């Protein structure tokens, strides 16, 4: 684990009970793909409910380098102009910064038959291959070379519709094949497609642009390609961020209290909400979100991460933090990213009793955590450390806050507005 660096630090002390209302911003894991989709058709786009996070800034830099014109016309709205002057070469230094840079692959090869892209960066959960992205696009007629600098792809003429079956429902590969298939010649069927709500959001935007997609929300997507010239720009509102919603619920779970989480979509997080209820929380749907209460110590449960509609791997650090103060022992199994237990040693600094064995973490709940200095290793684990810090006795300092800023829109301000004792310094 890296040592703290000299940038902003989040400082929190024991808080609760929390109260008030918090509004969930748009989803990082959707907006970055929606931004990439604007490569597919010329025109002026407006994306609304765009979170104010650094991954959006990174994606903006990358897309501007490819030839788009992007302006934040207010805090939550992006205006994107595609005037048709696109260079399909993504500069290494920009593409390397975020995992979602890989999502320009589908639109660029689909529309222009040409792409050069650095191998994508993003959170370090261990190996994050893109073999399914490439083999799916190859089945449609693209050819790829992997060079020292990344991926170089080309296609002669339009890509052709194909039947593609994924060995695993990869989110990124589903999105890339979708974006290439909407402008391919003929019908593409993606079997064992990922079903995350963010994919539904991408399909909704592609349909507004003129794409023909059936099976949205199921694991079989059927895309009838249209000519690239018939696609058009659109106005689209980004779906709510279910992981940010889960974060505010986890804060109540650990600190106690009653809050309304506005714009949370219960239908997008059913399994997680069931798990939260199993632990003893009260979570009720209200007009525009969820009403969440917790007034007693949580009970431990076992949790396994799975592709949607299962419990997302992105929720897991929050669940591990909650189990760290729950009554009993919970076993958490990671089925997506073997390396995604690296934040455990940071939670241990707060006094958590956790042991890791391969894909499993055994979390023995303690009555209290104790404040300490910790380092955020990635976006979601960083947020889990903040939530744990709010529940820990004494003061907790969280360093490497830039990871949290990649995916959380004003986490500190939102938690402070709920009564959390939390500040950002620097
Ligand atoms: C997206 C999310 C990430 C989330 C993940 C799983 C974004 C920007 N990121 O990542 O927050 O944790 O979904 O819900 O939306 N795999 C392969 N070969 C491939 C593609 C994936 O082996 O070609 C493996 C990965 O290594 C991983 C698993 O499949 O073990 C899941 O990956 P995937 O669903 O593709 O996640 P991402 O799109 O990278």
CSV table of C-alpha atoms and ligand atoms in Angstrom, one decimal:
chain,number,residue,atom,x,y,z
A,1,UNK,CA,0.0,0.0,0.0
A,2,UNK,CA,1.3,3.5,-0.9
A,3,UNK,CA,2.2,6.1,1.8
A,4,UNK,CA,0.0,9.2,2.1
A,5,UNK,CA,0.8,11.9,-0.5
A,6,UNK,CA,0.7,15.6,0.0
A,7,UNK,CA,-2.7,16.5,-1.4
A,8,UNK,CA,-6.2,17.0,0.0
A,9,UNK,CA,-7.0,15.0,3.1
A,10,UNK,CA,-10.5,14.1,4.4
A,11,UNK,CA,-10.7,14.3,8.2
A,12,UNK,CA,-13.7,12.9,10.0
A,13,UNK,CA,-14.7,12.1,13.6
A,14,UNK,CA,-17.4,9.9,15.2
A,15,UNK,CA,-20.8,11.1,14.0
A,16,UNK,CA,-24.4,10.3,14.2
A,17,UNK,CA,-27.2,9.9,14.2
A,18,UNK,CA,-27.4,11.3,10.7
A,19,UNK,CA,-30.5,13.1,9.4
A,20,UNK,CA,-31.8,15.0,6.5
A,21,UNK,CA,-32.0,14.5,2.7
A,22,UNK,CA,-29.3,13.8,0.2
A,23,UNK,CA,-29.7,13.8,-3.6
A,24,UNK,CA,-27.8,11.1,-5.6
A,25,UNK,CA,-26.0,12.4,-8.7
A,26,UNK,CA,-25.8,10.7,-12.1
A,27,UNK,CA,-23.8,7.5,-12.4
A,28,UNK,CA,-20.1,7.6,-13.2
A,29,UNK,CA,-20.3,4.2,-14.8
A,30,UNK,CA,-23.0,5.4,-17.2
A,31,UNK,CA,-22.0,8.9,-18.1
A,32,UNK,CA,-18.5,8.0,-19.3
A,33,UNK,CA,-20.1,5.5,-21.8
A,34,UNK,CA,-22.7,8.0,-22.9
A,35,UNK,CA,-20.0,10.5,-23.6
A,36,UNK,CA,-18.2,8.0,-25.8
A,37,UNK,CA,-21.5,7.3,-27.6
A,38,UNK,CA,-21.4,10.9,-28.9
A,39,UNK,CA,-18.6,9.8,-31.3
A,40,UNK,CA,-21.2,7.9,-33.3
A,41,UNK,CA,-23.1,10.7,-34.8
A,42,UNK,CA,-22.5,14.4,-35.7
A,43,UNK,CA,-24.6,17.0,-34.0
A,44,UNK,CA,-25.1,18.8,-30.7
A,45,UNK,CA,-25.8,16.7,-27.6
A,46,UNK,CA,-26.9,17.7,-24.1
A,47,UNK,CA,-26.2,15.3,-21.2
A,48,UNK,CA,-28.0,16.2,-18.0
A,49,UNK,CA,-27.5,15.0,-14.4
A,50,UNK,CA,-23.8,14.6,-15.1
A,51,UNK,CA,-21.8,14.2,-11.9
A,52,UNK,CA,-19.0,16.6,-11.1
A,53,UNK,CA,-16.2,14.1,-10.8
A,54,UNK,CA,-12.7,13.9,-12.2
A,55,UNK,CA,-13.4,10.8,-14.4
A,56,UNK,CA,-15.8,13.0,-16.4
A,57,UNK,CA,-12.9,15.6,-16.7
A,58,UNK,CA,-10.5,12.8,-17.9
A,59,UNK,CA,-13.1,11.5,-20.4
A,60,UNK,CA,-13.6,15.1,-21.6
A,61,UNK,CA,-9.9,15.5,-22.2
A,62,UNK,CA,-9.7,12.3,-24.1
A,63,UNK,CA,-12.8,13.0,-26.3
A,64,UNK,CA,-11.6,16.6,-27.0
A,65,UNK,CA,-8.3,15.1,-28.2
A,66,UNK,CA,-10.3,12.9,-30.5
A,67,UNK,CA,-12.1,16.0,-32.0
A,68,UNK,CA,-15.2,16.6,-29.9
A,69,UNK,CA,-16.0,20.0,-28.4
A,70,UNK,CA,-17.2,19.7,-24.8
A,71,UNK,CA,-18.4,22.4,-22.4
A,72,UNK,CA,-20.0,22.1,-19.0
A,73,UNK,CA,-22.9,24.6,-19.4
A,74,UNK,CA,-23.9,24.3,-15.8
A,75,UNK,CA,-22.7,22.2,-12.9
A,76,UNK,CA,-24.7,19.1,-14.0
A,77,UNK,CA,-25.0,19.6,-17.8
A,78,UNK,CA,-22.5,18.8,-20.6
A,79,UNK,CA,-22.9,20.2,-24.1
A,80,UNK,CA,-21.0,18.0,-26.6
A,81,UNK,CA,-20.6,19.0,-30.2
A,82,UNK,CA,-19.5,16.4,-32.7
A,83,UNK,CA,-18.8,18.3,-35.9
A,84,UNK,CA,-17.5,15.2,-37.7
A,85,UNK,CA,-13.8,16.0,-37.5
A,86,UNK,CA,-12.7,13.0,-35.5
A,87,UNK,CA,-9.2,11.6,-35.3
A,88,UNK,CA,-9.4,8.0,-34.1
A,89,UNK,CA,-6.1,8.1,-32.3
A,90,UNK,CA,-6.4,8.3,-28.5
A,91,UNK,CA,-3.3,9.9,-27.0
A,92,UNK,CA,-1.6,7.4,-24.6
A,93,UNK,CA,-1.3,9.8,-21.6
A,94,UNK,CA,-5.1,10.5,-21.7
A,95,UNK,CA,-6.4,7.0,-22.4
A,96,UNK,CA,-4.2,5.5,-19.7
A,97,UNK,CA,-6.0,7.5,-16.9
A,98,UNK,CA,-9.4,5.7,-16.8
A,99,UNK,CA,-10.8,2.3,-17.5
A,100,UNK,CA,-13.7,3.7,-19.4
A,101,UNK,CA,-11.3,5.0,-22.1
A,102,UNK,CA,-11.7,1.5,-23.6
A,103,UNK,CA,-15.3,2.5,-24.5
A,104,UNK,CA,-14.1,4.7,-27.4
A,105,UNK,CA,-13.0,1.5,-29.1
A,106,UNK,CA,-16.5,0.4,-30.2
A,107,UNK,CA,-17.7,3.7,-31.6
A,108,UNK,CA,-14.4,4.5,-33.3
A,109,UNK,CA,-14.0,1.1,-35.0
A,110,UNK,CA,-17.7,1.0,-35.7
A,111,UNK,CA,-18.0,4.4,-37.3
A,112,UNK,CA,-14.5,5.0,-38.8
A,113,UNK,CA,-13.0,1.5,-39.2
A,114,UNK,CA,-9.9,2.8,-37.5
A,115,UNK,CA,-8.7,3.1,-33.9
A,116,UNK,CA,-5.5,3.5,-31.8
A,117,UNK,CA,-5.8,3.3,-28.1
A,118,UNK,CA,-3.6,2.9,-25.1
A,119,UNK,CA,-4.5,-0.1,-22.9
A,120,UNK,CA,-6.9,1.3,-20.4
A,121,UNK,CA,-6.0,2.4,-16.9
A,122,UNK,CA,-8.5,2.9,-13.9
A,123,UNK,CA,-8.7,1.3,-10.5
A,124,UNK,CA,-6.1,-1.4,-9.9
A,125,UNK,CA,-8.0,-4.5,-9.0
A,126,UNK,CA,-5.4,-6.8,-10.6
A,127,UNK,CA,-5.5,-7.8,-14.3
A,128,UNK,CA,-8.3,-6.2,-16.3
A,129,UNK,CA,-8.1,-7.8,-19.8
A,130,UNK,CA,-10.1,-6.7,-22.8
A,131,UNK,CA,-10.0,-10.0,-24.7
A,132,UNK,CA,-13.8,-10.1,-24.9
A,133,UNK,CA,-14.0,-6.6,-26.3
A,134,UNK,CA,-11.5,-7.5,-29.0
A,135,UNK,CA,-12.8,-10.9,-30.0
A,136,UNK,CA,-16.4,-9.6,-30.2
A,137,UNK,CA,-15.3,-6.8,-32.5
A,138,UNK,CA,-13.2,-9.3,-34.5
A,139,UNK,CA,-16.3,-11.4,-35.0
A,140,UNK,CA,-17.8,-8.4,-36.7
A,141,UNK,CA,-14.8,-8.0,-39.1
A,142,UNK,CA,-12.3,-5.8,-37.2
A,143,UNK,CA,-8.7,-6.7,-36.9
A,144,UNK,CA,-6.5,-5.7,-33.9
A,145,UNK,CA,-2.8,-5.7,-33.1
A,146,UNK,CA,-1.6,-5.3,-29.6
A,147,UNK,CA,1.6,-3.1,-29.6
A,148,UNK,CA,3.8,-1.7,-26.8
A,149,UNK,CA,1.6,1.4,-26.8
A,150,UNK,CA,-1.8,-0.2,-26.8
A,151,UNK,CA,-4.3,-1.5,-29.3
A,152,UNK,CA,-4.4,-0.7,-33.0
A,153,UNK,CA,-7.6,-1.7,-34.9
A,154,UNK,CA,-8.9,-1.4,-38.4
A,155,UNK,CA,-11.8,-2.7,-40.5
A,156,UNK,CA,-12.3,-2.7,-44.2
A,157,UNK,CA,-15.7,-1.1,-44.9
A,158,UNK,CA,-18.6,-1.3,-42.4
A,159,UNK,CA,-18.5,-4.0,-39.6
A,160,UNK,CA,-20.9,-6.8,-40.2
A,161,UNK,CA,-23.5,-8.0,-37.7
A,162,UNK,CA,-22.5,-11.2,-35.9
A,163,UNK,CA,-23.7,-13.6,-33.2
A,164,UNK,CA,-21.5,-13.0,-30.1
A,165,UNK,CA,-21.7,-15.1,-26.9
A,166,UNK,CA,-19.7,-13.9,-23.9
A,167,UNK,CA,-18.1,-16.4,-21.6
A,168,UNK,CA,-18.8,-13.8,-18.8
A,169,UNK,CA,-21.3,-10.9,-18.9
A,170,UNK,CA,-18.6,-8.1,-19.1
A,171,UNK,CA,-20.0,-4.6,-18.7
A,172,UNK,CA,-17.4,-2.9,-20.8
A,173,UNK,CA,-17.4,-5.5,-23.6
A,174,UNK,CA,-21.2,-5.4,-23.8
A,175,UNK,CA,-21.0,-1.6,-24.2
A,176,UNK,CA,-18.3,-1.7,-26.8
A,177,UNK,CA,-20.1,-4.3,-29.0
A,178,UNK,CA,-23.4,-2.4,-28.6
A,179,UNK,CA,-21.8,0.8,-29.8
A,180,UNK,CA,-20.1,-0.8,-32.8
A,181,UNK,CA,-23.2,-2.9,-33.6
A,182,UNK,CA,-25.7,0.0,-33.8
A,183,UNK,CA,-23.9,1.2,-37.0
A,184,UNK,CA,-22.8,-2.2,-38.4
A,185,UNK,CA,-24.3,-3.8,-41.5
A,186,UNK,CA,-26.9,-6.4,-40.4
A,187,UNK,CA,-28.0,-7.9,-37.1
A,188,UNK,CA,-25.8,-8.5,-34.1
A,189,UNK,CA,-26.9,-10.7,-31.2
A,190,UNK,CA,-25.1,-10.5,-27.9
A,191,UNK,CA,-25.8,-13.5,-25.7
A,192,UNK,CA,-24.9,-13.5,-22.0
A,193,UNK,CA,-24.8,-9.7,-22.2
A,194,UNK,CA,-24.3,-7.7,-19.0
A,195,UNK,CA,-27.6,-6.3,-17.7
A,196,UNK,CA,-26.5,-3.5,-15.4
A,197,UNK,CA,-28.8,-0.4,-15.3
A,198,UNK,CA,-26.0,1.6,-16.8
A,199,UNK,CA,-26.2,-0.6,-19.9
A,200,UNK,CA,-30.0,0.1,-20.0
A,201,UNK,CA,-29.1,3.8,-19.9
A,202,UNK,CA,-26.7,3.5,-22.8
A,203,UNK,CA,-29.3,1.6,-24.8
A,204,UNK,CA,-31.9,4.3,-24.1
A,205,UNK,CA,-29.5,7.0,-25.4
A,206,UNK,CA,-28.5,5.0,-28.4
A,207,UNK,CA,-32.2,4.5,-29.2
A,208,UNK,CA,-32.8,8.3,-29.0
A,209,UNK,CA,-29.9,8.6,-31.5
A,210,UNK,CA,-31.7,6.3,-33.9
A,211,UNK,CA,-30.4,2.8,-33.0
A,212,UNK,CA,-32.6,-0.3,-33.1
A,213,UNK,CA,-32.0,-2.4,-30.0
A,214,UNK,CA,-34.3,-5.2,-28.6
A,215,UNK,CA,-33.9,-7.1,-25.4
A,216,UNK,CA,-32.8,-4.2,-23.3
A,217,UNK,CA,-32.5,-5.3,-19.6
A,218,UNK,CA,-32.2,-8.9,-20.6
A,219,UNK,CA,-29.1,-11.0,-21.2
A,220,UNK,CA,-29.8,-11.2,-25.0
A,221,UNK,CA,-29.4,-8.0,-26.9
A,222,UNK,CA,-30.4,-7.9,-30.6
A,223,UNK,CA,-29.1,-4.9,-32.5
A,224,UNK,CA,-30.3,-4.2,-36.0
A,225,UNK,CA,-27.5,-1.9,-37.5
A,226,UNK,CA,-28.5,1.3,-39.2
A,227,UNK,CA,-26.4,3.4,-41.6
A,228,UNK,CA,-24.1,5.7,-39.6
A,229,UNK,CA,-25.5,8.7,-41.5
A,230,UNK,CA,-29.0,8.0,-40.1
A,231,UNK,CA,-27.9,8.4,-36.5
A,232,UNK,CA,-28.4,11.8,-34.8
A,233,UNK,CA,-27.5,13.7,-31.7
A,234,UNK,CA,-29.9,13.8,-28.7
A,235,UNK,CA,-30.6,15.2,-25.2
A,236,UNK,CA,-30.3,12.6,-22.4
A,237,UNK,CA,-30.4,12.5,-18.7
A,238,UNK,CA,-27.9,10.2,-16.9
A,239,UNK,CA,-29.3,7.4,-14.7
A,240,UNK,CA,-28.8,7.8,-10.9
A,241,UNK,CA,-25.7,6.4,-9.4
A,242,UNK,CA,-26.6,3.3,-7.4
A,243,UNK,CA,-23.2,3.0,-5.8
A,244,UNK,CA,-23.3,6.6,-4.5
A,245,UNK,CA,-26.9,5.8,-3.2
A,246,UNK,CA,-25.5,2.7,-1.5
A,247,UNK,CA,-22.8,4.8,0.1
A,248,UNK,CA,-25.2,7.2,1.9
A,249,UNK,CA,-27.3,4.2,3.1
A,250,UNK,CA,-24.1,2.6,4.4
A,251,UNK,CA,-23.3,5.8,6.3
A,252,UNK,CA,-26.6,5.6,8.1
A,253,UNK,CA,-26.0,1.9,8.7
A,254,UNK,CA,-22.8,2.6,10.5
A,255,UNK,CA,-23.6,5.9,12.2
A,256,UNK,CA,-27.4,5.4,12.8
A,257,UNK,CA,-30.1,7.9,11.9
A,258,UNK,CA,-32.9,8.5,9.4
A,259,UNK,CA,-32.3,10.0,6.0
A,260,UNK,CA,-34.0,10.3,2.6
A,261,UNK,CA,-31.8,9.3,-0.3
A,262,UNK,CA,-33.5,11.2,-3.2
A,263,UNK,CA,-33.2,10.0,-6.7
A,264,UNK,CA,-32.1,6.5,-5.6
A,265,UNK,CA,-33.8,3.9,-7.8
A,266,UNK,CA,-34.8,0.9,-5.7
A,267,UNK,CA,-35.4,-1.3,-8.7
A,268,UNK,CA,-31.7,-0.9,-9.6
A,269,UNK,CA,-30.4,-2.2,-6.3
A,270,UNK,CA,-32.9,-4.8,-5.1
A,271,UNK,CA,-30.4,-7.5,-4.0
A,272,UNK,CA,-28.4,-5.0,-2.1
A,273,UNK,CA,-31.4,-3.5,-0.4
A,274,UNK,CA,-32.5,-7.0,0.7
A,275,UNK,CA,-29.1,-7.6,2.2
A,276,UNK,CA,-29.2,-4.2,4.0
A,277,UNK,CA,-32.6,-5.2,5.4
A,278,UNK,CA,-31.3,-8.6,6.4
A,279,UNK,CA,-28.7,-6.7,8.5
A,280,UNK,CA,-31.4,-4.8,10.3
A,281,UNK,CA,-31.9,-1.6,8.4
A,282,UNK,CA,-35.3,-0.2,7.5
A,283,UNK,CA,-35.4,0.9,3.8
A,284,UNK,CA,-38.7,2.1,2.3
A,285,UNK,CA,-39.5,3.5,-1.1
A,286,UNK,CA,-40.7,7.1,-1.1
A,287,UNK,CA,-41.9,9.3,-4.0
A,288,UNK,CA,-38.4,10.2,-5.3
A,289,UNK,CA,-36.1,7.7,-3.7
A,290,UNK,CA,-35.7,5.8,-0.4
A,291,UNK,CA,-36.2,6.5,3.3
A,292,UNK,CA,-33.5,4.8,5.3
A,293,UNK,CA,-33.3,4.3,9.1
A,294,UNK,CA,-31.1,2.4,11.4
A,295,UNK,CA,-31.3,2.5,15.2
A,296,UNK,CA,-29.6,-0.6,16.3
A,297,UNK,CA,-26.3,-2.5,15.8
A,298,UNK,CA,-26.4,-4.4,12.5
A,299,UNK,CA,-26.4,-8.2,12.3
A,300,UNK,CA,-23.7,-9.9,10.2
A,301,UNK,CA,-24.6,-11.6,6.9
A,302,UNK,CA,-22.6,-13.4,4.3
A,303,UNK,CA,-22.3,-11.7,0.9
A,304,UNK,CA,-21.0,-12.8,-2.6
A,305,UNK,CA,-20.5,-10.4,-5.5
A,306,UNK,CA,-22.0,-11.3,-8.8
A,307,UNK,CA,-22.8,-9.6,-12.1
A,308,UNK,CA,-26.1,-7.7,-12.1
A,309,UNK,CA,-28.7,-8.4,-10.8
A,310,UNK,CA,-26.4,-9.8,-8.1
A,311,UNK,CA,-24.6,-7.7,-5.5
A,312,UNK,CA,-22.1,-5.6,-7.4
A,313,UNK,CA,-18.4,-5.8,-6.6
A,314,UNK,CA,-18.5,-2.0,-6.3
A,315,UNK,CA,-20.7,-2.2,-3.2
A,316,UNK,CA,-18.4,-4.7,-1.5
A,317,UNK,CA,-16.0,-2.3,0.3
A,318,UNK,CA,-19.1,-0.6,1.9
A,319,UNK,CA,-20.5,-4.0,3.0
A,320,UNK,CA,-17.1,-5.0,4.5
A,321,UNK,CA,-17.0,-1.7,6.4
A,322,UNK,CA,-20.6,-2.3,7.7
A,323,UNK,CA,-19.7,-5.9,8.7
A,324,UNK,CA,-16.7,-4.6,10.6
A,325,UNK,CA,-19.0,-3.2,13.3
A,326,UNK,CA,-21.9,-5.7,12.9
A,327,UNK,CA,-22.9,-8.3,15.5
A,328,UNK,CA,-21.4,-11.6,14.5
A,329,UNK,CA,-19.2,-12.9,11.6
A,330,UNK,CA,-19.8,-12.3,7.9
A,331,UNK,CA,-18.0,-14.0,5.0
A,332,UNK,CA,-17.6,-11.9,1.9
A,333,UNK,CA,-16.8,-13.6,-1.4
A,334,UNK,CA,-15.4,-11.7,-4.4
A,335,UNK,CA,-16.3,-13.3,-7.7
A,336,UNK,CA,-15.2,-10.6,-10.1
A,337,UNK,CA,-11.8,-9.1,-9.2
A,338,UNK,CA,-9.4,-11.4,-7.3
A,339,UNK,CA,-7.3,-8.4,-6.3
A,340,UNK,CA,-10.2,-6.4,-4.8
A,341,UNK,CA,-9.4,-6.9,-1.1
A,342,UNK,CA,-6.5,-4.5,-1.0
A,343,UNK,CA,-8.2,-1.9,1.2
A,344,UNK,CA,-8.7,-4.5,4.0
A,345,UNK,CA,-5.4,-3.5,5.6
A,346,UNK,CA,-6.6,0.1,5.7
A,347,UNK,CA,-9.8,-1.0,7.5
A,348,UNK,CA,-7.6,-3.1,9.9
A,349,UNK,CA,-5.8,0.2,10.8
A,350,UNK,CA,-9.2,1.3,12.1
A,351,UNK,CA,-9.3,-1.8,14.3
A,352,UNK,CA,-11.4,-4.0,12.0
A,353,UNK,CA,-11.0,-7.7,12.5
A,354,UNK,CA,-10.8,-9.1,9.0
A,355,UNK,CA,-8.8,-12.0,7.5
A,356,UNK,CA,-8.5,-12.7,3.8
A,357,UNK,CA,-8.2,-16.1,2.2
A,358,UNK,CA,-8.1,-16.0,-1.6
A,359,UNK,CA,-11.5,-14.7,-2.8
A,360,UNK,CA,-13.0,-14.7,0.7
A,361,UNK,CA,-12.8,-12.2,3.6
A,362,UNK,CA,-14.0,-13.2,7.0
A,363,UNK,CA,-15.2,-10.1,8.9
A,364,UNK,CA,-15.7,-10.5,12.7
A,365,UNK,CA,-17.7,-7.6,13.9
A,366,UNK,CA,-16.4,-5.3,16.6
A,367,UNK,CA,-18.5,-3.0,18.8
A,368,UNK,CA,-16.3,0.0,17.7
A,369,UNK,CA,-13.7,1.0,15.2
A,370,UNK,CA,-11.0,3.5,16.2
A,371,UNK,CA,-9.8,6.5,14.2
A,372,UNK,CA,-6.5,6.3,12.4
A,373,UNK,CA,-4.7,7.6,9.3
A,374,UNK,CA,-5.6,5.6,6.2
A,375,UNK,CA,-5.0,5.7,2.5
A,376,UNK,CA,-7.8,5.4,-0.1
A,377,UNK,CA,-6.7,2.7,-2.6
A,378,UNK,CA,-9.4,3.2,-5.1
A,379,UNK,CA,-12.8,5.0,-5.6
A,380,UNK,CA,-15.2,2.7,-3.8
A,381,UNK,CA,-12.8,1.5,-1.1
A,382,UNK,CA,-12.0,5.2,-0.4
A,383,UNK,CA,-15.6,6.0,0.1
A,384,UNK,CA,-16.0,3.0,2.4
A,385,UNK,CA,-13.0,4.3,4.5
A,386,UNK,CA,-14.8,7.6,4.8
A,387,UNK,CA,-18.0,6.0,6.0
A,388,UNK,CA,-16.0,3.8,8.4
A,389,UNK,CA,-14.2,6.9,9.7
A,390,UNK,CA,-17.5,8.6,10.5
A,391,UNK,CA,-18.4,5.7,12.7
A,392,UNK,CA,-14.9,5.2,14.3
A,393,UNK,CA,-14.2,6.6,17.8
A,394,UNK,CA,-11.8,9.6,17.6
A,395,UNK,CA,-10.4,11.1,14.4
A,396,UNK,CA,-9.8,9.5,11.0
A,397,UNK,CA,-7.7,11.0,8.2
A,398,UNK,CA,-8.1,9.7,4.7
A,399,UNK,CA,-5.3,10.4,2.3
A,400,UNK,CA,-5.1,9.9,-1.5
A,401,UNK,CA,-8.5,11.5,-1.8
A,402,UNK,CA,-8.0,11.9,-5.6
A,403,UNK,CA,-9.3,8.3,-6.0
A,404,UNK,CA,-12.5,9.3,-4.3
A,405,UNK,CA,-12.9,12.4,-6.5
A,406,UNK,CA,-12.8,10.2,-9.6
A,407,UNK,CA,-16.3,8.9,-8.8
A,408,UNK,CA,-17.9,10.8,-5.9
A,409,UNK,CA,-19.5,14.2,-6.4
A,410,UNK,CA,-18.9,16.2,-3.2
A,411,UNK,CA,-19.0,13.2,-0.9
A,412,UNK,CA,-17.7,15.4,2.0
A,413,UNK,CA,-20.3,18.1,1.5
A,414,UNK,CA,-23.2,15.6,1.2
A,415,UNK,CA,-22.2,13.7,4.4
A,416,UNK,CA,-21.6,17.0,6.3
A,417,UNK,CA,-25.2,18.1,5.2
A,418,UNK,CA,-26.5,15.0,6.9
A,419,UNK,CA,-24.7,15.9,10.1
A,420,UNK,CA,-21.5,14.0,9.6
A,421,UNK,CA,-18.4,15.5,11.3
A,422,UNK,CA,-16.3,15.7,8.2
A,423,UNK,CA,-14.0,18.2,6.5
A,424,UNK,CA,-11.7,18.3,3.6
A,425,UNK,CA,-8.4,20.0,4.1
A,426,UNK,CA,-6.3,21.3,1.2
B,1,LIG,C1,-17.3,-2.0,-14.9
B,1,LIG,C2,-17.2,-0.8,-14.0
B,1,LIG,C3,-16.6,-1.2,-12.6
B,1,LIG,C4,-17.3,-2.5,-12.1
B,1,LIG,C5,-17.4,-3.6,-13.1
B,1,LIG,C6,-18.1,-4.8,-12.7
B,1,LIG,C7,-17.0,1.1,-15.4
B,1,LIG,C8,-16.1,2.2,-15.9
B,1,LIG,N1,-16.4,0.2,-14.5
B,1,LIG,O1,-15.9,-2.3,-15.2
B,1,LIG,O2,-16.8,-0.1,-11.7
B,1,LIG,O3,-16.6,-2.9,-10.9
B,1,LIG,O4,-18.0,-3.1,-14.4
B,1,LIG,O5,-19.4,-4.5,-12.3
B,1,LIG,O6,-18.1,1.0,-15.8
B,1,LIG,N2,-13.0,-9.4,-18.2
B,1,LIG,C9,-12.2,-10.2,-19.0
B,1,LIG,N3,-12.1,-9.9,-20.3
B,1,LIG,C10,-12.7,-8.9,-20.9
B,1,LIG,C11,-13.5,-8.0,-20.0
B,1,LIG,C12,-13.6,-8.3,-18.7
B,1,LIG,O7,-11.6,-11.2,-18.5
B,1,LIG,O8,-12.5,-8.6,-22.1
B,1,LIG,C13,-13.2,-9.7,-16.7
B,1,LIG,C14,-12.5,-8.7,-15.9
B,1,LIG,O9,-11.1,-8.8,-15.7
B,1,LIG,C15,-13.3,-8.8,-14.6
B,1,LIG,C16,-14.7,-9.2,-15.0
B,1,LIG,O10,-14.5,-9.7,-16.4
B,1,LIG,O11,-12.8,-9.9,-13.8
B,1,LIG,C17,-15.6,-8.0,-15.0
B,1,LIG,O12,-15.2,-7.0,-15.9
B,1,LIG,P1,-16.3,-6.0,-16.6
B,1,LIG,O13,-17.7,-6.4,-16.4
B,1,LIG,O14,-15.8,-5.9,-18.1
B,1,LIG,O15,-16.0,-4.7,-15.9
B,1,LIG,P2,-15.5,-3.3,-16.5
B,1,LIG,O16,-16.4,-2.9,-17.6
B,1,LIG,O17,-14.1,-3.2,-16.6
